[in-house]
Amino acid sequence: MELKEMITKYKDYRDRMKAISYAEYMISWDAETEAPINSVEERSKQIGMLSQMSYEIERSEEYINIVKKLYQELDSLDDLLKIEIKKVHKELMQSLKIPMNELVEYSILLSKAHSTWKDAKLSSNYNIFKDTLKEIIDFNKKMVKYLETEELKGYNVLLDQYEEGMTKDKYDKFFNLLKEEIVPLVKQINSLPNQENKLSNRLFDINKQKVFADYLMKVMCFDKTRGLMKESEHPFTSGFGTSDVRVTNHYYEDLILSSIFSAIHELGHATYEQQCDSKLDETLLTGGTSMAMHESQSRFYENIVGRSYEFWKRHYPVLQNLFTEELKDVTLEDFYKCANYVECSLIRTEADELTYPLHIMVRYEIEKMIIEQDIDVNELPIIWNKLYKEYLGIDVPCDKLGILQDVHWAGGSFGYFPTYALGSAYGAQFLNSMKKDIDFNEALSNDNLQIINDWLKDKVHRFGQTKTPDEILNYATGESFDAKYFVEYLKTKFKNIYNL
Ligand code: ZN
């Protein structure tokens, strides 16, 4: 086959796979937002069919051969196709290393694991879940063996799957710095006399919360002609190229901050997706380059922008106007403090900006042991509780509020958690560089987020997946990842808030 013909054939395969994944995207969006309850069964059947179709393409001899041959001809391909083939080839070669029958077995295990985990969590009984967890762990260890290379061994194999280039050594350095600098700060804040949280025990009309979420879309310059916001149980963002980016939010009458910061967080993810270079839409390179890079954008907007004093100086009057009665005795300063209230709590997803990475550290330490040591699953809750005591100073009263709280391990995701903390840290590094180019605080207090969006578009978003996380960091900040910016940012912000 001529090179030209091969490229045409490859693109044809790719377009067919994209069409299938577009259908999957629409179906899962619908399932999470508006589909009627009784549509589950029919939907599962059709989703099964679609994934089989895409699997048949991906494992067809012709497709595999074309990818292999194009990989040998990399130098003759145009820049974009070169990057795409490198990525596709890497993923394909990895997936071919795992025997098919084991993958099928594993996906059956995972689909059952979800409901076992749910049952265990509901009854707060780890014993219900532990055998399933052991099976998932064993599979992951086996998978690590299949995927190991000269450079990547053990837990590093899994870490690299979620964040290319990140290793245990780099994460250890990062988390050790948090242990040295942030754990003592949290303990210090925790020893202060209890600060009043003025927003607790107040109710906020949900329709008005939605009006404010709509206002936030405008503030963040979200393009509604290429995206929308709906509701779901857990907020999330999903997108297909730059022209269709969707977010969800969730509203609780007694937790106004939850809907506000979820909206800003998801709109941060959405901004990344919408601001990719649209010429990547037809390739497999659109969207965020990695887990941590995506999370760096959502957390940048949620925490660095959204939980800043300057932001609320501008927007709090609007919120107060909506909730005149509810907020009449809450000043801007009160509100800012509530948005940054530090509390050593049990649940990761509800944690504040300062303690959040410590929740991740607990999971990271445990994952290291799980993958690299022969740890007895019976020991895991004990280790979990011990680490919560050590890093956050709190006792875990039951498994539901402890080791059973997250779905990740039930879904077989090991190596994913640390990217959440890493994302926050990337964000602080971007801030440091951004401040050299633009007046960040002025952009916030003048309601000019476009200037911040533009900086991130130029330095991060437009590249989609054409650059690795490390290449983006170097392009945007002139250096590789360095945790010092995050630690400095946290210390300055929270010492200021708590007058330390
Ligand atoms: Zn997120």
Short mmCIF file of C-alpha atoms and ligand atoms in Angstrom, two decimals:
data_model
loop_
_atom_site.label_atom_id
_atom_site.label_comp_id
_atom_site.label_asym_id
_atom_site.label_seq_id
_atom_site.Cartn_x
_atom_site.Cartn_y
_atom_site.Cartn_z
CA MET A 1 0.00 0.00 0.00
CA GLU A 2 1.23 3.48 -0.88
CA LEU A 3 1.74 5.89 1.99
CA LYS A 4 -1.01 8.16 0.69
CA GLU A 5 -3.46 5.32 0.52
CA MET A 6 -2.50 4.20 4.01
CA ILE A 7 -3.14 7.64 5.40
CA THR A 8 -6.55 7.77 3.73
CA LYS A 9 -7.42 4.35 5.12
CA TYR A 10 -6.23 5.31 8.59
CA LYS A 11 -8.35 8.46 8.53
CA ASP A 12 -11.34 6.46 7.43
CA TYR A 13 -10.93 4.09 10.39
CA ARG A 14 -10.43 7.01 12.72
CA ASP A 15 -13.55 8.81 11.48
CA ARG A 16 -15.62 5.69 11.99
CA MET A 17 -14.30 5.28 15.53
CA LYS A 18 -15.00 8.94 16.22
CA ALA A 19 -18.58 8.54 15.04
CA ILE A 20 -19.04 5.63 17.45
CA SER A 21 -17.53 7.54 20.32
CA TYR A 22 -19.76 10.52 19.50
CA ALA A 23 -22.77 8.24 19.84
CA GLU A 24 -21.38 6.91 23.14
CA TYR A 25 -20.79 10.45 24.35
CA MET A 26 -24.36 11.51 23.60
CA ILE A 27 -25.85 8.42 25.18
CA SER A 28 -23.85 8.72 28.37
CA TRP A 29 -24.61 12.43 28.61
CA ASP A 30 -28.28 11.65 28.31
CA ALA A 31 -28.01 8.82 30.84
CA GLU A 32 -26.41 11.13 33.41
CA THR A 33 -28.85 13.99 32.92
CA GLU A 34 -32.30 13.31 31.53
CA ALA A 35 -32.89 9.72 30.47
CA PRO A 36 -35.95 8.06 32.02
CA ILE A 37 -35.21 5.46 34.70
CA ASN A 38 -36.54 2.52 32.76
CA SER A 39 -34.32 3.16 29.75
CA VAL A 40 -31.35 1.51 31.45
CA GLU A 41 -31.70 -1.96 30.00
CA GLU A 42 -32.16 -0.98 26.36
CA ARG A 43 -29.39 1.55 26.67
CA SER A 44 -26.91 -0.97 28.10
CA LYS A 45 -27.66 -3.28 25.20
CA GLN A 46 -26.96 -0.58 22.61
CA ILE A 47 -23.87 0.68 24.41
CA GLY A 48 -22.54 -2.88 24.46
CA MET A 49 -23.11 -3.06 20.71
CA LEU A 50 -21.31 0.23 20.08
CA SER A 51 -18.29 -0.73 22.14
CA GLN A 52 -18.10 -4.03 20.31
CA MET A 53 -18.16 -2.16 16.99
CA SER A 54 -15.31 0.10 18.00
CA TYR A 55 -13.41 -2.84 19.41
CA GLU A 56 -13.74 -4.72 16.13
CA ILE A 57 -12.22 -1.80 14.25
CA GLU A 58 -9.43 -1.30 16.75
CA ARG A 59 -8.43 -4.93 16.77
CA SER A 60 -8.81 -5.58 13.06
CA GLU A 61 -5.65 -6.84 11.43
CA GLU A 62 -5.74 -4.17 8.78
CA TYR A 63 -6.06 -1.32 11.27
CA ILE A 64 -3.25 -2.64 13.45
CA ASN A 65 -0.98 -3.06 10.44
CA ILE A 66 -1.70 0.42 9.15
CA VAL A 67 -0.88 1.98 12.52
CA LYS A 68 2.35 -0.04 12.74
CA LYS A 69 3.39 0.93 9.21
CA LEU A 70 2.56 4.60 9.67
CA TYR A 71 4.60 4.52 12.87
CA GLN A 72 7.58 3.34 10.82
CA GLU A 73 6.99 6.23 8.40
CA LEU A 74 6.64 8.93 11.06
CA ASP A 75 9.10 11.26 9.35
CA SER A 76 7.00 11.38 6.19
CA LEU A 77 3.83 12.42 8.01
CA ASP A 78 2.67 15.98 8.61
CA ASP A 79 3.24 17.33 12.12
CA LEU A 80 -0.23 16.72 13.45
CA LEU A 81 -0.60 13.23 12.07
CA LYS A 82 2.85 12.38 13.39
CA ILE A 83 1.82 13.23 16.96
CA GLU A 84 -1.46 11.41 16.56
CA ILE A 85 0.12 8.22 15.22
CA LYS A 86 2.69 8.23 18.04
CA LYS A 87 -0.12 8.42 20.58
CA VAL A 88 -2.35 5.84 18.88
CA HIS A 89 0.60 3.46 18.40
CA LYS A 90 1.62 3.70 22.06
CA GLU A 91 -1.90 3.01 23.28
CA LEU A 92 -2.44 0.20 20.82
CA MET A 93 0.83 -1.53 21.66
CA GLN A 94 -0.04 -1.33 25.34
CA SER A 95 -3.49 -2.76 24.89
CA LEU A 96 -2.11 -5.61 22.76
CA LYS A 97 0.16 -6.63 25.64
CA ILE A 98 -2.81 -7.68 27.77
CA PRO A 99 -4.45 -10.97 26.76
CA MET A 100 -7.97 -10.49 25.50
CA ASN A 101 -9.64 -13.04 27.73
CA GLU A 102 -8.17 -11.35 30.81
CA LEU A 103 -9.46 -7.97 29.73
CA VAL A 104 -12.96 -9.37 29.29
CA GLU A 105 -12.78 -11.07 32.67
CA TYR A 106 -11.64 -7.82 34.23
CA SER A 107 -14.45 -5.75 32.72
CA ILE A 108 -16.98 -8.25 34.09
CA LEU A 109 -15.28 -8.02 37.50
CA LEU A 110 -15.45 -4.22 37.43
CA SER A 111 -19.10 -4.09 36.46
CA LYS A 112 -19.96 -6.28 39.45
CA ALA A 113 -17.52 -4.45 41.71
CA HIS A 114 -19.44 -1.22 41.38
CA SER A 115 -22.59 -2.59 42.96
CA THR A 116 -20.63 -4.53 45.62
CA TRP A 117 -18.85 -1.34 46.57
CA LYS A 118 -22.17 0.52 46.67
CA ASP A 119 -23.69 -2.09 48.98
CA ALA A 120 -20.65 -2.03 51.23
CA LYS A 121 -20.72 1.75 51.39
CA LEU A 122 -24.43 1.89 52.13
CA SER A 123 -24.05 -0.51 55.04
CA SER A 124 -20.67 0.97 55.96
CA ASN A 125 -19.12 -2.48 55.96
CA TYR A 126 -15.72 -2.89 54.34
CA ASN A 127 -15.88 -6.69 54.72
CA ILE A 128 -18.51 -6.83 51.97
CA PHE A 129 -16.11 -5.23 49.52
CA LYS A 130 -12.69 -6.52 50.53
CA ASP A 131 -12.58 -9.74 48.47
CA THR A 132 -13.65 -7.90 45.32
CA LEU A 133 -11.04 -5.25 46.04
CA LYS A 134 -8.41 -7.96 46.35
CA GLU A 135 -9.36 -9.34 42.93
CA ILE A 136 -9.13 -5.85 41.40
CA ILE A 137 -5.74 -5.29 43.02
CA ASP A 138 -4.47 -8.65 41.78
CA PHE A 139 -5.53 -7.82 38.24
CA ASN A 140 -3.82 -4.45 38.39
CA LYS A 141 -0.60 -6.04 39.60
CA LYS A 142 -0.78 -8.49 36.74
CA MET A 143 -1.44 -5.65 34.30
CA VAL A 144 1.58 -3.79 35.65
CA LYS A 145 3.72 -6.83 34.85
CA TYR A 146 2.41 -6.93 31.26
CA LEU A 147 3.07 -3.23 30.74
CA GLU A 148 6.43 -2.86 32.46
CA THR A 149 9.26 -1.46 30.33
CA GLU A 150 12.95 -0.78 30.87
CA GLU A 151 12.12 2.67 32.24
CA LEU A 152 8.81 2.04 33.97
CA LYS A 153 8.30 -0.55 36.67
CA GLY A 154 5.72 -1.17 39.39
CA TYR A 155 3.45 1.69 40.45
CA ASN A 156 5.22 3.95 37.93
CA VAL A 157 3.47 2.06 35.14
CA LEU A 158 0.08 3.11 36.51
CA LEU A 159 1.13 6.65 37.38
CA ASP A 160 2.30 7.14 33.80
CA GLN A 161 -1.06 6.00 32.43
CA TYR A 162 -2.80 8.94 34.09
CA GLU A 163 -0.01 11.49 33.87
CA GLU A 164 2.68 10.86 31.33
CA GLY A 165 6.10 11.51 32.77
CA MET A 166 5.11 11.47 36.44
CA THR A 167 6.86 8.90 38.61
CA LYS A 168 6.90 7.83 42.22
CA ASP A 169 10.12 9.79 42.79
CA LYS A 170 8.52 13.01 41.57
CA TYR A 171 5.31 12.46 43.51
CA ASP A 172 7.26 11.53 46.65
CA LYS A 173 9.14 14.80 46.44
CA PHE A 174 5.88 16.69 45.99
CA PHE A 175 4.04 15.00 48.85
CA ASN A 176 7.05 15.19 51.17
CA LEU A 177 7.03 18.94 50.73
CA LEU A 178 3.34 19.00 51.64
CA LYS A 179 4.10 16.89 54.70
CA GLU A 180 6.80 19.30 55.81
CA GLU A 181 4.99 22.54 55.07
CA ILE A 182 1.24 22.03 54.86
CA VAL A 183 0.52 19.41 57.54
CA PRO A 184 1.92 21.69 60.30
CA LEU A 185 0.01 24.69 58.90
CA VAL A 186 -3.25 22.74 58.95
CA LYS A 187 -2.57 21.65 62.53
CA GLN A 188 -1.86 25.24 63.50
CA ILE A 189 -5.12 26.49 61.97
CA ASN A 190 -6.98 23.62 63.56
CA SER A 191 -5.74 24.59 67.01
CA LEU A 192 -7.25 28.07 66.73
CA PRO A 193 -10.53 28.74 68.52
CA ASN A 194 -13.47 27.67 66.36
CA GLN A 195 -14.35 30.24 63.74
CA GLU A 196 -18.01 30.78 63.06
CA ASN A 197 -19.23 29.58 59.66
CA LYS A 198 -21.94 32.10 58.93
CA LEU A 199 -23.41 30.21 56.00
CA SER A 200 -24.19 27.02 57.85
CA ASN A 201 -27.83 26.32 58.67
CA ARG A 202 -29.18 28.72 56.08
CA LEU A 203 -31.44 27.82 53.18
CA PHE A 204 -31.06 29.23 49.66
CA ASP A 205 -33.76 28.93 47.03
CA ILE A 206 -32.60 26.54 44.32
CA ASN A 207 -34.06 28.52 41.42
CA LYS A 208 -32.12 31.55 42.53
CA GLN A 209 -28.97 29.43 42.80
CA LYS A 210 -29.53 28.50 39.16
CA VAL A 211 -29.82 32.15 38.22
CA PHE A 212 -26.45 32.72 39.84
CA ALA A 213 -24.90 29.72 38.04
CA ASP A 214 -26.09 31.30 34.81
CA TYR A 215 -24.48 34.56 35.86
CA LEU A 216 -21.20 32.69 36.48
CA MET A 217 -21.27 31.35 32.92
CA LYS A 218 -21.26 34.95 31.71
CA VAL A 219 -18.52 35.95 34.13
CA MET A 220 -16.33 33.10 32.89
CA CYS A 221 -17.08 33.97 29.24
CA PHE A 222 -18.44 30.48 28.58
CA ASP A 223 -19.62 30.31 24.96
CA LYS A 224 -23.21 29.08 25.12
CA THR A 225 -23.38 28.62 21.39
CA ARG A 226 -20.86 25.79 21.85
CA GLY A 227 -21.92 24.44 25.23
CA LEU A 228 -24.58 24.16 27.88
CA MET A 229 -25.23 23.43 31.55
CA LYS A 230 -27.68 20.88 32.98
CA GLU A 231 -28.13 19.04 36.26
CA SER A 232 -26.83 15.68 37.44
CA GLU A 233 -26.23 13.87 40.72
CA HIS A 234 -22.48 14.58 40.60
CA PRO A 235 -21.28 17.57 38.58
CA PHE A 236 -19.06 16.75 35.60
CA THR A 237 -17.90 18.05 32.23
CA SER A 238 -17.92 16.20 28.97
CA GLY A 239 -17.13 17.38 25.52
CA PHE A 240 -16.75 16.38 21.96
CA GLY A 241 -14.38 18.73 20.21
CA THR A 242 -14.50 22.47 20.71
CA SER A 243 -18.05 22.98 19.48
CA ASP A 244 -19.93 20.82 21.97
CA VAL A 245 -18.82 21.16 25.59
CA ARG A 246 -21.31 20.32 28.32
CA VAL A 247 -21.22 20.73 32.07
CA THR A 248 -23.57 19.76 34.85
CA ASN A 249 -24.19 21.16 38.28
CA HIS A 250 -25.99 20.05 41.41
CA TYR A 251 -27.99 22.20 43.81
CA TYR A 252 -28.55 21.76 47.55
CA GLU A 253 -30.82 24.14 49.37
CA ASP A 254 -28.59 24.25 52.44
CA LEU A 255 -25.23 24.40 50.63
CA ILE A 256 -25.01 27.45 48.45
CA LEU A 257 -21.22 27.29 48.17
CA SER A 258 -21.44 23.81 46.71
CA SER A 259 -23.32 24.85 43.57
CA ILE A 260 -21.24 27.99 43.14
CA PHE A 261 -17.86 26.27 43.29
CA SER A 262 -18.98 23.19 41.39
CA ALA A 263 -20.13 25.49 38.60
CA ILE A 264 -16.85 27.38 38.51
CA HIS A 265 -14.88 24.12 38.67
CA GLU A 266 -16.74 22.47 35.78
CA LEU A 267 -16.69 25.68 33.74
CA GLY A 268 -12.91 25.65 34.23
CA HIS A 269 -12.76 22.21 32.62
CA ALA A 270 -15.10 23.47 29.90
CA THR A 271 -12.98 26.53 29.16
CA TYR A 272 -10.01 24.23 28.53
CA GLU A 273 -12.07 22.17 26.07
CA GLN A 274 -13.64 25.16 24.31
CA GLN A 275 -10.33 26.93 23.94
CA CYS A 276 -8.48 24.11 22.20
CA ASP A 277 -7.40 24.87 18.67
CA SER A 278 -10.44 23.91 16.56
CA LYS A 279 -8.22 22.41 13.89
CA LEU A 280 -7.68 19.53 16.33
CA ASP A 281 -11.40 18.68 16.24
CA GLU A 282 -11.05 16.18 13.43
CA THR A 283 -8.08 14.44 15.07
CA LEU A 284 -7.76 12.38 18.23
CA LEU A 285 -5.76 15.20 19.83
CA THR A 286 -8.50 17.58 20.97
CA GLY A 287 -9.26 18.11 24.67
CA GLY A 288 -7.00 18.11 27.71
CA THR A 289 -3.56 16.60 27.50
CA SER A 290 -3.73 14.77 30.85
CA MET A 291 -5.74 14.25 34.01
CA ALA A 292 -3.66 16.63 36.10
CA MET A 293 -3.57 19.28 33.38
CA HIS A 294 -7.36 19.19 33.11
CA GLU A 295 -7.69 19.35 36.87
CA SER A 296 -5.18 22.20 36.97
CA GLN A 297 -7.58 24.27 34.88
CA SER A 298 -10.74 23.48 36.84
CA ARG A 299 -8.99 24.10 40.14
CA PHE A 300 -7.32 27.22 38.87
CA TYR A 301 -10.72 28.73 38.20
CA GLU A 302 -12.40 27.25 41.25
CA ASN A 303 -9.75 28.06 43.86
CA ILE A 304 -7.28 30.59 42.58
CA VAL A 305 -9.86 32.70 40.74
CA GLY A 306 -13.14 31.70 42.41
CA ARG A 307 -12.03 31.68 46.04
CA SER A 308 -10.11 34.95 45.82
CA TYR A 309 -11.09 38.12 47.62
CA GLU A 310 -10.89 40.23 44.44
CA PHE A 311 -13.34 37.97 42.63
CA TRP A 312 -15.97 38.32 45.34
CA LYS A 313 -15.38 42.00 45.82
CA ARG A 314 -16.81 42.30 42.34
CA HIS A 315 -19.46 39.57 42.39
CA TYR A 316 -20.67 39.31 45.97
CA PRO A 317 -23.04 42.29 45.57
CA VAL A 318 -24.76 40.38 42.76
CA LEU A 319 -25.19 37.33 44.97
CA GLN A 320 -26.40 39.48 47.85
CA ASN A 321 -28.93 41.10 45.54
CA LEU A 322 -30.36 37.70 44.74
CA PHE A 323 -30.50 36.62 48.38
CA THR A 324 -31.26 39.88 50.15
CA GLU A 325 -32.80 38.28 53.26
CA GLU A 326 -30.50 35.26 53.53
CA LEU A 327 -27.27 37.27 53.21
CA LYS A 328 -28.23 40.54 54.84
CA ASP A 329 -25.92 40.01 57.85
CA VAL A 330 -23.12 38.34 55.87
CA THR A 331 -20.45 40.82 54.83
CA LEU A 332 -18.05 40.38 51.93
CA GLU A 333 -15.33 39.51 54.44
CA ASP A 334 -17.57 36.91 56.10
CA PHE A 335 -18.39 35.38 52.76
CA TYR A 336 -14.74 35.25 51.69
CA LYS A 337 -13.87 33.48 54.94
CA CYS A 338 -16.67 30.96 54.49
CA ALA A 339 -15.43 30.21 50.96
CA ASN A 340 -12.01 29.47 52.46
CA TYR A 341 -13.03 27.84 55.70
CA VAL A 342 -10.35 25.31 56.68
CA GLU A 343 -11.64 22.20 58.33
CA CYS A 344 -10.09 18.78 58.88
CA SER A 345 -12.96 16.73 57.59
CA LEU A 346 -13.43 13.11 56.57
CA ILE A 347 -14.72 13.42 53.03
CA ARG A 348 -12.31 14.28 50.22
CA THR A 349 -14.87 15.74 47.83
CA GLU A 350 -16.02 18.23 50.46
CA ALA A 351 -12.54 19.25 51.57
CA ASP A 352 -11.31 22.84 51.40
CA GLU A 353 -8.45 24.01 49.22
CA LEU A 354 -5.79 23.66 51.94
CA THR A 355 -6.60 20.21 53.31
CA TYR A 356 -7.60 18.67 49.97
CA PRO A 357 -4.11 17.54 48.94
CA LEU A 358 -3.68 15.81 52.31
CA HIS A 359 -6.69 13.61 51.54
CA ILE A 360 -4.94 12.71 48.29
CA MET A 361 -1.70 11.98 50.11
CA VAL A 362 -3.47 9.30 52.19
CA ARG A 363 -4.66 7.57 49.02
CA TYR A 364 -1.27 7.89 47.33
CA GLU A 365 0.57 6.28 50.26
CA ILE A 366 -1.91 3.40 50.30
CA GLU A 367 -1.76 2.86 46.53
CA LYS A 368 2.02 2.63 46.70
CA MET A 369 1.72 -0.13 49.31
CA ILE A 370 -1.05 -1.91 47.42
CA ILE A 371 0.81 -2.10 44.13
CA GLU A 372 4.36 -2.60 45.34
CA GLN A 373 3.99 -4.58 48.54
CA ASP A 374 2.12 -7.68 49.45
CA ILE A 375 -0.35 -5.96 51.69
CA ASP A 376 -3.26 -7.82 53.26
CA VAL A 377 -6.56 -6.17 52.25
CA ASN A 378 -7.77 -6.63 55.83
CA GLU A 379 -5.16 -4.10 56.89
CA LEU A 380 -6.26 -1.33 54.54
CA PRO A 381 -8.94 0.35 56.72
CA ILE A 382 -6.52 0.35 59.64
CA ILE A 383 -3.83 2.03 57.53
CA TRP A 384 -6.39 4.47 56.12
CA ASN A 385 -7.54 5.52 59.59
CA LYS A 386 -3.99 5.81 60.87
CA LEU A 387 -2.98 8.12 58.01
CA TYR A 388 -6.04 10.33 58.51
CA LYS A 389 -5.01 10.73 62.11
CA GLU A 390 -1.44 11.50 61.12
CA TYR A 391 -2.09 14.03 58.33
CA LEU A 392 -5.44 15.53 59.32
CA GLY A 393 -5.54 14.81 63.02
CA ILE A 394 -8.97 13.19 62.93
CA ASP A 395 -10.47 9.84 63.87
CA VAL A 396 -12.41 7.95 61.22
CA PRO A 397 -15.59 6.63 62.84
CA CYS A 398 -16.72 4.18 60.14
CA ASP A 399 -15.76 2.72 56.74
CA LYS A 400 -18.41 4.71 54.89
CA LEU A 401 -16.70 7.94 55.92
CA GLY A 402 -13.32 6.28 55.48
CA ILE A 403 -11.97 3.82 52.99
CA LEU A 404 -15.31 3.22 51.23
CA GLN A 405 -16.01 6.84 50.34
CA ASP A 406 -14.51 6.95 46.82
CA VAL A 407 -15.55 4.95 43.78
CA HIS A 408 -12.07 4.98 42.17
CA TRP A 409 -10.62 1.71 43.48
CA ALA A 410 -13.89 -0.10 42.76
CA GLY A 411 -13.44 1.10 39.18
CA GLY A 412 -9.89 -0.23 39.05
CA SER A 413 -8.33 3.24 39.01
CA PHE A 414 -4.96 3.13 40.73
CA GLY A 415 -2.62 6.01 39.96
CA TYR A 416 -5.47 8.43 39.26
CA PHE A 417 -5.82 10.09 42.70
CA PRO A 418 -2.44 11.84 42.80
CA THR A 419 -3.31 13.77 39.62
CA TYR A 420 -5.94 15.72 41.58
CA ALA A 421 -3.35 17.18 43.93
CA LEU A 422 -0.85 17.62 41.13
CA GLY A 423 -3.45 19.60 39.16
CA SER A 424 -3.82 22.12 41.99
CA ALA A 425 -0.05 22.45 42.11
CA TYR A 426 0.26 23.00 38.34
CA GLY A 427 -2.33 25.75 38.75
CA ALA A 428 -0.20 27.63 41.27
CA GLN A 429 2.81 27.37 38.96
CA PHE A 430 0.76 28.85 36.10
CA LEU A 431 -0.40 31.67 38.37
CA ASN A 432 3.17 32.59 39.20
CA SER A 433 3.99 32.99 35.50
CA MET A 434 0.69 34.59 34.57
CA LYS A 435 1.28 37.36 37.09
CA LYS A 436 4.44 38.35 35.22
CA ASP A 437 2.39 38.97 32.06
CA ILE A 438 -0.93 40.39 33.24
CA ASP A 439 -2.38 42.21 36.23
CA PHE A 440 -4.19 39.21 37.68
CA ASN A 441 -5.94 40.94 40.57
CA GLU A 442 -7.10 43.79 38.38
CA ALA A 443 -8.57 41.30 35.88
CA LEU A 444 -10.55 39.76 38.74
CA SER A 445 -11.83 42.94 40.29
CA ASN A 446 -12.72 44.42 36.88
CA ASP A 447 -14.71 41.34 35.86
CA ASN A 448 -12.30 40.76 33.00
CA LEU A 449 -11.75 37.03 33.06
CA GLN A 450 -11.27 37.06 29.30
CA ILE A 451 -7.73 38.29 29.82
CA ILE A 452 -7.03 35.27 32.04
CA ASN A 453 -8.78 32.94 29.58
CA ASP A 454 -6.64 34.36 26.79
CA TRP A 455 -3.41 33.75 28.69
CA LEU A 456 -4.38 30.15 29.42
CA LYS A 457 -5.52 29.64 25.85
CA ASP A 458 -2.19 30.77 24.50
CA LYS A 459 -0.03 28.90 27.02
CA VAL A 460 -2.06 25.75 27.69
CA HIS A 461 -5.46 25.22 26.09
CA ARG A 462 -4.83 25.61 22.37
CA PHE A 463 -2.35 22.73 22.30
CA GLY A 464 -4.91 20.08 23.19
CA GLN A 465 -3.04 16.80 23.40
CA THR A 466 -0.27 17.77 21.00
CA LYS A 467 2.08 18.51 23.89
CA THR A 468 2.83 16.45 27.01
CA PRO A 469 2.13 17.98 30.44
CA ASP A 470 5.84 18.62 30.92
CA GLU A 471 6.13 20.35 27.53
CA ILE A 472 3.19 22.59 28.39
CA LEU A 473 4.64 23.50 31.78
CA ASN A 474 7.94 24.36 30.15
CA TYR A 475 6.27 26.41 27.45
CA ALA A 476 4.02 28.28 29.89
CA THR A 477 6.34 28.71 32.87
CA GLY A 478 9.83 28.11 31.52
CA GLU A 479 10.45 25.12 33.77
CA SER A 480 9.27 21.64 34.66
CA PHE A 481 6.91 20.99 37.55
CA ASP A 482 8.02 22.50 40.85
CA ALA A 483 5.83 22.11 43.93
CA LYS A 484 7.29 25.15 45.65
CA TYR A 485 4.84 27.50 43.90
CA PHE A 486 1.86 25.61 45.27
CA VAL A 487 3.23 25.49 48.81
CA GLU A 488 4.09 29.19 48.73
CA TYR A 489 0.65 30.07 47.34
CA LEU A 490 -1.16 28.08 50.04
CA LYS A 491 0.96 29.40 52.87
CA THR A 492 0.59 33.03 51.82
CA LYS A 493 -3.15 32.79 51.26
CA PHE A 494 -4.13 30.90 54.41
CA LYS A 495 -1.72 32.61 56.81
CA ASN A 496 -3.28 35.83 55.65
CA ILE A 497 -6.85 34.62 56.13
CA TYR A 498 -6.13 33.23 59.60
CA ASN A 499 -3.80 36.06 60.67
CA LEU A 500 -0.83 33.78 61.35
ZN ZN B 1 -12.52 18.24 38.01
#
